PDB file of C-alpha atoms in Angstrom:
ATOM      1  CA  ALA I   1      77.993  94.919 109.329  1.00 94.00           C
ATOM      2  CA  LEU I   2      77.468  96.405 113.583  1.00 97.00           C
ATOM      3  CA  SER I   3      76.889  92.879 114.956  1.00 97.00           C
ATOM      4  CA  ALA I   4      80.062  92.190 112.970  1.00 95.00           C
ATOM      5  CA  GLY I   5      81.737  94.921 114.011  1.00 96.00           C
ATOM      6  CA  SER I   6      80.573  93.737 117.447  1.00 97.00           C
ATOM      7  CA  ALA I   7      82.713  90.017 116.828  1.00 96.00           C
ATOM      8  CA  GLY I   8      85.405  91.877 116.337  1.00 96.00           C
ATOM      9  CA  ALA I   9      85.940  94.063 119.165  1.00 97.00           C
ATOM     10  CA  PHE I  10      84.855  91.116 121.551  1.00 97.00           C
ATOM     11  CA  ASN I  11      88.563  89.710 119.307  1.00 95.00           C
ATOM     12  CA  CYS I  12      90.669  91.684 119.928  1.00 96.00           C
ATOM     13  CA  TYR I  13      90.077  92.433 122.976  1.00 97.00           C
ATOM     14  CA  ILE I  14      90.818  88.804 123.436  1.00 96.00           C
ATOM     15  CA  ASP I  15      93.284  88.993 121.997  1.00 96.00           C
ATOM     16  CA  ARG I  16      95.553  91.897 122.462  1.00 95.00           C
ATOM     17  CA  ASP I  17      98.364  90.122 124.751  1.00 94.00           C
ATOM     18  CA  ILE I  18      99.093  88.126 121.369  1.00 94.00           C
ATOM     19  CA  ASP I  19      98.284  90.529 119.206  1.00 94.00           C
ATOM     20  CA  ARG I  20     101.738  93.399 120.850  1.00 94.00           C
ATOM     21  CA  VAL I  21     104.095  89.958 119.375  1.00 92.00           C
ATOM     22  CA  MET I  22     102.601  90.314 115.918  1.00 92.00           C
ATOM     23  CA  ASN I  23     103.847  92.330 112.826  1.00 91.00           C
ATOM     24  CA  ARG I  24     100.228  91.672 111.707  1.00 89.00           C
ATOM     25  CA  THR I  25      98.114  92.931 113.972  1.00 92.00           C
ATOM     26  CA  LYS I  26     100.348  95.078 116.703  1.00 92.00           C
ATOM     27  CA  GLY I  27      98.495  98.307 114.705  1.00 94.00           C
ATOM     28  CA  ARG I  28      95.222  97.555 116.302  1.00 95.00           C
ATOM     29  CA  PRO I  29      94.477 100.476 118.437  1.00 95.00           C
ATOM     30  CA  LEU I  30      93.954  97.739 121.719  1.00 95.00           C
ATOM     31  CA  VAL I  31      97.828  97.714 121.505  1.00 95.00           C
ATOM     32  CA  THR I  32      98.590 101.353 120.401  1.00 95.00           C
ATOM     33  CA  GLY I  33      96.385 102.722 123.229  1.00 94.00           C
ATOM     34  CA  GLU I  34      94.464 104.752 120.945  1.00 96.00           C
ATOM     35  CA  VAL I  35      91.802 102.804 122.256  1.00 95.00           C
ATOM     36  CA  SER I  36      91.214 101.145 126.506  1.00 96.00           C
ATOM     37  CA  ASP I  37      90.304  97.949 127.609  1.00 96.00           C
ATOM     38  CA  ARG I  38      87.075  99.438 128.845  1.00 97.00           C
ATOM     39  CA  GLU I  39      85.974 101.520 126.241  1.00 97.00           C
ATOM     40  CA  ALA I  40      86.558  98.032 123.182  1.00 97.00           C
ATOM     41  CA  LEU I  41      84.714  96.053 125.791  1.00 97.00           C
ATOM     42  CA  VAL I  42      81.648  99.141 125.891  1.00 98.00           C
ATOM     43  CA  PHE I  43      81.865  99.524 121.861  1.00 98.00           C
ATOM     44  CA  ALA I  44      82.012  95.543 121.602  1.00 98.00           C
ATOM     45  CA  TYR I  45      78.205  95.269 123.766  1.00 98.00           C
ATOM     46  CA  ALA I  46      76.732  98.438 122.587  1.00 98.00           C
ATOM     47  CA  LEU I  47      77.192  97.400 118.607  1.00 98.00           C
ATOM     48  CA  GLY I  48      76.291  93.684 119.650  1.00 97.00           C
ATOM     49  CA  ILE I  49      73.009  95.031 121.683  1.00 98.00           C
ATOM     50  CA  VAL I  50      72.155  97.299 118.726  1.00 98.00           C
ATOM     51  CA  SER I  51      72.890  95.182 116.153  1.00 97.00           C
ATOM     52  CA  THR I  52      70.261  92.426 117.939  1.00 97.00           C
ATOM     53  CA  ALA I  53      67.940  95.290 118.199  1.00 97.00           C
ATOM     54  CA  LEU I  54      67.777  96.264 114.598  1.00 97.00           C
ATOM     55  CA  PHE I  55      67.047  93.109 113.280  1.00 97.00           C
ATOM     56  CA  ALA I  56      64.098  92.086 116.220  1.00 96.00           C
ATOM     57  CA  ILE I  57      62.446  95.228 115.440  1.00 97.00           C
ATOM     58  CA  PHE I  58      62.796  95.729 111.850  1.00 97.00           C
ATOM     59  CA  THR I  59      63.315  91.846 110.152  1.00 96.00           C
ATOM     60  CA  ASN I  60      62.578  89.060 112.331  1.00 96.00           C
ATOM     61  CA  TRP I  61      63.453  87.134 115.485  1.00 96.00           C
ATOM     62  CA  LEU I  62      64.871  84.394 113.883  1.00 97.00           C
ATOM     63  CA  ALA I  63      67.759  86.774 111.867  1.00 97.00           C
ATOM     64  CA  ALA I  64      68.664  88.198 115.878  1.00 98.00           C
ATOM     65  CA  ALA I  65      68.449  84.888 117.521  1.00 97.00           C
ATOM     66  CA  LEU I  66      70.896  83.650 114.703  1.00 97.00           C
ATOM     67  CA  SER I  67      73.189  87.228 114.569  1.00 97.00           C
ATOM     68  CA  VAL I  68      73.478  86.641 118.526  1.00 97.00           C
ATOM     69  CA  GLY I  69      74.719  82.382 117.834  1.00 97.00           C
ATOM     70  CA  ALA I  70      77.157  84.348 115.310  1.00 96.00           C
ATOM     71  CA  ILE I  71      78.510  86.619 117.733  1.00 97.00           C
ATOM     72  CA  LEU I  72      79.152  84.044 120.625  1.00 97.00           C
ATOM     73  CA  PHE I  73      80.210  81.407 118.181  1.00 96.00           C
ATOM     74  CA  TYR I  74      82.164  83.608 116.908  1.00 96.00           C
ATOM     75  CA  VAL I  75      83.485  84.997 120.953  1.00 96.00           C
ATOM     76  CA  VAL I  76      83.448  81.880 122.776  1.00 96.00           C
ATOM     77  CA  VAL I  77      83.518  79.181 120.632  1.00 94.00           C
ATOM     78  CA  TYR I  78      86.583  80.459 118.051  1.00 94.00           C
ATOM     79  CA  SER I  79      88.457  83.346 120.064  1.00 94.00           C
ATOM     80  CA  LEU I  80      87.905  82.470 123.691  1.00 94.00           C
ATOM     81  CA  LEU I  81      87.725  78.012 123.305  1.00 93.00           C
ATOM     82  CA  LEU I  82      89.623  76.511 120.409  1.00 93.00           C
ATOM     83  CA  LYS I  83      91.951  79.270 118.716  1.00 93.00           C
ATOM     84  CA  ARG I  84      95.082  79.134 120.658  1.00 93.00           C
ATOM     85  CA  ARG I  85      94.291  75.198 121.830  1.00 93.00           C
ATOM     86  CA  THR I  86      94.264  73.372 118.006  1.00 94.00           C
ATOM     87  CA  PRO I  87      95.713  73.772 114.688  1.00 93.00           C
ATOM     88  CA  GLN I  88      91.958  73.431 113.332  1.00 92.00           C
ATOM     89  CA  ASN I  89      91.172  76.543 114.616  1.00 92.00           C
ATOM     90  CA  ILE I  90      90.800  78.192 111.103  1.00 92.00           C
ATOM     91  CA  VAL I  91      88.706  75.632 110.599  1.00 93.00           C
ATOM     92  CA  TRP I  92      85.752  76.307 112.574  1.00 90.00           C
ATOM     93  CA  GLY I  93      86.198  80.236 112.072  1.00 89.00           C
ATOM     94  CA  GLY I  94      85.048  79.142 108.952  1.00 90.00           C
ATOM     95  CA  ALA I  95      82.125  77.935 111.030  1.00 92.00           C
ATOM     96  CA  ALA I  96      81.947  81.223 112.467  1.00 91.00           C
ATOM     97  CA  GLY I  97      82.658  83.342 108.841  1.00 92.00           C
ATOM     98  CA  GLY I  98      79.789  81.700 107.090  1.00 95.00           C
ATOM     99  CA  PHE I  99      76.878  82.811 109.413  1.00 96.00           C
ATOM    100  CA  PRO I 100      76.534  86.114 107.548  1.00 95.00           C
ATOM    101  CA  VAL I 101      74.366  83.938 104.501  1.00 96.00           C
ATOM    102  CA  LEU I 102      72.098  81.803 107.095  1.00 97.00           C
ATOM    103  CA  ILE I 103      71.235  85.717 108.553  1.00 97.00           C
ATOM    104  CA  GLY I 104      71.085  87.515 105.713  1.00 96.00           C
ATOM    105  CA  TRP I 105      68.348  84.364 104.382  1.00 96.00           C
ATOM    106  CA  ALA I 106      66.403  84.847 107.915  1.00 97.00           C
ATOM    107  CA  VAL I 107      66.408  88.194 107.128  1.00 96.00           C
ATOM    108  CA  VAL I 108      64.560  88.267 103.391  1.00 95.00           C
ATOM    109  CA  THR I 109      62.756  84.866 104.071  1.00 95.00           C
ATOM    110  CA  GLY I 110      61.906  84.419 107.909  1.00 94.00           C
ATOM    111  CA  SER I 111      63.311  80.560 107.682  1.00 94.00           C
ATOM    112  CA  LEU I 112      65.760  78.363 106.796  1.00 94.00           C
ATOM    113  CA  THR I 113      65.665  76.136 104.305  1.00 92.00           C
ATOM    114  CA  TRP I 114      69.133  73.431 102.849  1.00 91.00           C
ATOM    115  CA  THR I 115      69.912  76.393 100.221  1.00 92.00           C
ATOM    116  CA  PRO I 116      71.430  79.105 102.448  1.00 95.00           C
ATOM    117  CA  PHE I 117      73.514  76.052 103.817  1.00 96.00           C
ATOM    118  CA  ILE I 118      75.038  76.063 100.483  1.00 97.00           C
ATOM    119  CA  LEU I 119      76.478  78.996 100.452  1.00 97.00           C
ATOM    120  CA  PHE I 120      77.876  78.291 103.921  1.00 97.00           C
ATOM    121  CA  LEU I 121      79.962  75.510 103.285  1.00 97.00           C
ATOM    122  CA  ILE I 122      81.645  77.508 100.531  1.00 98.00           C
ATOM    123  CA  ILE I 123      82.360  79.913 103.325  1.00 97.00           C
ATOM    124  CA  PHE I 124      82.998  77.760 105.779  1.00 97.00           C
ATOM    125  CA  LEU I 125      85.787  74.977 103.135  1.00 97.00           C
ATOM    126  CA  TRP I 126      86.617  78.634 101.315  1.00 98.00           C
ATOM    127  CA  THR I 127      88.137  79.739 104.881  1.00 97.00           C
ATOM    128  CA  PRO I 128      91.070  77.559 105.728  1.00 97.00           C
ATOM    129  CA  PRO I 129      93.146  77.271 102.548  1.00 97.00           C
ATOM    130  CA  HIS I 130      92.128  81.186 102.511  1.00 97.00           C
ATOM    131  CA  PHE I 131      93.412  81.771 105.661  1.00 96.00           C
ATOM    132  CA  TRP I 132      96.533  78.882 105.684  1.00 97.00           C
ATOM    133  CA  ALA I 133      98.049  80.641 102.945  1.00 97.00           C
ATOM    134  CA  LEU I 134      98.403  84.146 104.813  1.00 96.00           C
ATOM    135  CA  ALA I 135      99.781  81.726 107.705  1.00 96.00           C
ATOM    136  CA  LEU I 136     102.508  80.853 105.093  1.00 97.00           C
ATOM    137  CA  TYR I 137     104.106  83.844 104.733  1.00 96.00           C
ATOM    138  CA  ARG I 138     103.546  85.076 108.667  1.00 95.00           C
ATOM    139  CA  VAL I 139     104.206  82.076 110.263  1.00 95.00           C
ATOM    140  CA  GLU I 140     107.449  83.685 111.993  1.00 93.00           C
ATOM    141  CA  ASP I 141     104.265  86.431 113.400  1.00 92.00           C
ATOM    142  CA  TYR I 142     101.849  82.827 114.655  1.00 93.00           C
ATOM    143  CA  ARG I 143     105.353  81.613 116.421  1.00 94.00           C
ATOM    144  CA  LYS I 144     106.074  84.360 118.199  1.00 92.00           C
ATOM    145  CA  SER I 145     102.398  84.753 119.381  1.00 91.00           C
ATOM    146  CA  GLY I 146     102.590  80.987 120.778  1.00 92.00           C
ATOM    147  CA  LEU I 147      99.287  80.690 118.535  1.00 93.00           C
ATOM    148  CA  PRO I 148      98.571  76.936 117.325  1.00 95.00           C
ATOM    149  CA  MET I 149      98.725  77.893 113.728  1.00 95.00           C
ATOM    150  CA  LEU I 150      99.141  74.375 111.181  1.00 96.00           C
ATOM    151  CA  PRO I 151     102.495  75.574 109.538  1.00 96.00           C
ATOM    152  CA  VAL I 152     104.278  75.940 113.478  1.00 96.00           C
ATOM    153  CA  THR I 153     102.768  72.390 114.485  1.00 96.00           C
ATOM    154  CA  HIS I 154     102.641  70.998 111.210  1.00 96.00           C
ATOM    155  CA  GLY I 155     105.330  72.741 108.932  1.00 96.00           C
ATOM    156  CA  ASN I 156     105.611  73.943 105.788  1.00 97.00           C
ATOM    157  CA  GLU I 157     104.631  70.690 103.641  1.00 97.00           C
ATOM    158  CA  PHE I 158     102.196  69.079 105.156  1.00 97.00           C
ATOM    159  CA  THR I 159      99.709  72.886 105.327  1.00 97.00           C
ATOM    160  CA  ARG I 160     100.455  73.007 101.263  1.00 98.00           C
ATOM    161  CA  LEU I 161      98.856  69.333 100.975  1.00 98.00           C
ATOM    162  CA  GLN I 162      95.617  70.391 103.637  1.00 98.00           C
ATOM    163  CA  ILE I 163      95.291  73.942 101.585  1.00 98.00           C
ATOM    164  CA  LEU I 164      95.458  71.607  98.423  1.00 98.00           C
ATOM    165  CA  LEU I 165      93.057  69.674  99.214  1.00 98.00           C
ATOM    166  CA  TYR I 166      90.386  71.759 100.677  1.00 98.00           C
ATOM    167  CA  THR I 167      90.605  73.536  97.042  1.00 98.00           C
ATOM    168  CA  PHE I 168      88.966  70.235  95.624  1.00 98.00           C
ATOM    169  CA  LEU I 169      86.198  69.934  98.556  1.00 98.00           C
ATOM    170  CA  LEU I 170      85.969  74.172  97.563  1.00 98.00           C
ATOM    171  CA  ALA I 171      85.306  73.888  93.999  1.00 98.00           C
ATOM    172  CA  ALA I 172      83.370  71.221  94.428  1.00 98.00           C
ATOM    173  CA  SER I 173      80.922  73.283  97.086  1.00 98.00           C
ATOM    174  CA  CYS I 174      81.180  75.669  94.325  1.00 98.00           C
ATOM    175  CA  MET I 175      78.930  73.588  92.079  1.00 97.00           C
ATOM    176  CA  MET I 176      76.648  73.115  94.282  1.00 97.00           C
ATOM    177  CA  PRO I 177      74.433  76.118  94.162  1.00 96.00           C
ATOM    178  CA  PHE I 178      74.217  75.348  89.827  1.00 96.00           C
ATOM    179  CA  ALA I 179      73.810  71.443  90.707  1.00 95.00           C
ATOM    180  CA  PHE I 180      70.317  72.261  92.662  1.00 94.00           C
ATOM    181  CA  GLY I 181      69.336  75.369  90.633  1.00 91.00           C
ATOM    182  CA  MET I 182      69.954  77.456  92.541  1.00 91.00           C
ATOM    183  CA  SER I 183      71.347  79.596  89.387  1.00 93.00           C
ATOM    184  CA  SER I 184      72.452  78.460  86.052  1.00 93.00           C
ATOM    185  CA  TRP I 185      75.383  78.889  83.367  1.00 94.00           C
ATOM    186  CA  LEU I 186      76.415  82.278  83.602  1.00 94.00           C
ATOM    187  CA  TYR I 187      77.515  81.274  87.366  1.00 96.00           C
ATOM    188  CA  LEU I 188      78.431  77.521  87.178  1.00 96.00           C
ATOM    189  CA  ALA I 189      81.333  79.634  83.919  1.00 97.00           C
ATOM    190  CA  ALA I 190      82.570  81.188  86.793  1.00 97.00           C
ATOM    191  CA  ALA I 191      82.914  78.578  89.623  1.00 98.00           C
ATOM    192  CA  VAL I 192      84.080  76.842  86.664  1.00 98.00           C
ATOM    193  CA  VAL I 193      86.803  78.878  86.014  1.00 98.00           C
ATOM    194  CA  LEU I 194      88.020  80.517  89.837  1.00 98.00           C
ATOM    195  CA  SER I 195      87.958  77.449  90.570  1.00 98.00           C
ATOM    196  CA  ILE I 196      90.562  76.134  88.126  1.00 98.00           C
ATOM    197  CA  GLY I 197      92.117  79.608  89.595  1.00 98.00           C
ATOM    198  CA  PHE I 198      92.106  78.412  93.401  1.00 98.00           C
ATOM    199  CA  ILE I 199      93.890  75.116  91.999  1.00 98.00           C
ATOM    200  CA  ALA I 200      96.294  76.027  90.312  1.00 98.00           C
ATOM    201  CA  TYR I 201      97.618  78.609  93.114  1.00 98.00           C
ATOM    202  CA  ALA I 202      97.378  75.572  95.524  1.00 98.00           C
ATOM    203  CA  VAL I 203      98.738  73.473  92.772  1.00 98.00           C
ATOM    204  CA  ALA I 204     101.926  75.325  92.291  1.00 98.00           C
ATOM    205  CA  LEU I 205     102.099  76.239  96.144  1.00 97.00           C
ATOM    206  CA  MET I 206     102.480  72.129  96.374  1.00 96.00           C
ATOM    207  CA  LYS I 207     105.537  71.860  93.647  1.00 96.00           C
ATOM    208  CA  LYS I 208     107.455  74.973  95.183  1.00 95.00           C
ATOM    209  CA  TYR I 209     106.998  77.659  97.678  1.00 96.00           C
ATOM    210  CA  SER I 210     107.647  80.950  98.058  1.00 97.00           C
ATOM    211  CA  ASP I 211     106.838  83.686 100.596  1.00 97.00           C
ATOM    212  CA  GLU I 212     105.949  85.424  97.291  1.00 97.00           C
ATOM    213  CA  LEU I 213     103.766  82.511  96.141  1.00 98.00           C
ATOM    214  CA  ALA I 214     101.793  82.569  99.006  1.00 98.00           C
ATOM    215  CA  ARG I 215     100.579  85.568  98.954  1.00 98.00           C
ATOM    216  CA  LYS I 216      99.919  85.187  95.744  1.00 98.00           C
ATOM    217  CA  THR I 217      97.040  82.799  96.844  1.00 98.00           C
ATOM    218  CA  PHE I 218      96.031  84.243  99.572  1.00 98.00           C
ATOM    219  CA  ARG I 219      95.145  87.704  97.350  1.00 98.00           C
ATOM    220  CA  PHE I 220      93.464  85.343  94.972  1.00 98.00           C
ATOM    221  CA  SER I 221      91.445  83.652  97.908  1.00 98.00           C
ATOM    222  CA  LEU I 222      89.748  87.292  98.320  1.00 98.00           C
ATOM    223  CA  ILE I 223      89.101  87.284  94.711  1.00 98.00           C
ATOM    224  CA  HIS I 224      87.880  84.405  94.221  1.00 98.00           C
ATOM    225  CA  LEU I 225      85.044  84.145  96.918  1.00 97.00           C
ATOM    226  CA  THR I 226      84.111  88.291  95.955  1.00 97.00           C
ATOM    227  CA  ALA I 227      83.985  86.848  92.534  1.00 98.00           C
ATOM    228  CA  LEU I 228      81.695  84.262  93.226  1.00 98.00           C
ATOM    229  CA  PHE I 229      78.760  85.059  95.183  1.00 97.00           C
ATOM    230  CA  ALA I 230      78.942  88.547  92.207  1.00 97.00           C
ATOM    231  CA  ALA I 231      78.185  86.059  90.076  1.00 97.00           C
ATOM    232  CA  LEU I 232      75.563  84.115  92.379  1.00 95.00           C
ATOM    233  CA  LEU I 233      74.216  87.303  91.546  1.00 94.00           C
ATOM    234  CA  LEU I 234      75.132  88.873  88.429  1.00 95.00           C
ATOM    235  CA  ASP I 235      72.932  85.243  87.307  1.00 94.00           C
ATOM    236  CA  HIS I 236      69.914  85.303  89.401  1.00 89.00           C
ATOM    237  CA  TYR I 237      69.133  88.851  88.087  1.00 88.00           C
ATOM    238  CA  ILE I 238      70.017  88.674  85.235  1.00 85.00           C
ATOM    239  CA  LEU I 239      68.955  85.605  83.623  1.00 74.00           C
ATOM    240  CA  ALA I 240      65.720  85.127  86.189  1.00 60.00           C
TER     241      ALA I 240
END
């Protein structure tokens, strides 16, 4: 939580100029003046240093290194280098979002195998359709900010097609924990139902767009990932 908080605080500092013009973000403390730029930076660095120290002292150096790598990837690669330069920004944001499963695996096992990378892949493929659904009904916000989000650069219909294609890729990745023996039928049943639900929303969005449907798709994406990982945990502890 401290590590993710550090990355988030750095991001708020970097994006404070565009946050001022977006309705979704204009209430953030750096925009309203509740927190100064200096205070935000001190807070971000402090969280990063403390989280790294806690990982190194109480877990292992691999987890600590991955945590630092996650912060640097999110802040430097995503926020500073790619976010304002490419409509594929959120795809790379998904890579940053997948780091916590690698960190958690390293904390518990002290190593990295192929297994946590399946979970990383699920988060990586989940992020674009999740965030593009939000970007569709917030497109004017992004247009004002100047960010090259996909609905701004390539239009509504192209973005909806990308959401649909990514939900199919995501569905395939969600079957991998069962296919590779990480889980059993309980997880598989949940993954199938959730994948069908996400694809159904993407198909409906492709057929006939509305802001309300885009909102529902975004909300379902939150349920999808939460329920998927909850099912993975239940499967492990109930059927282990």
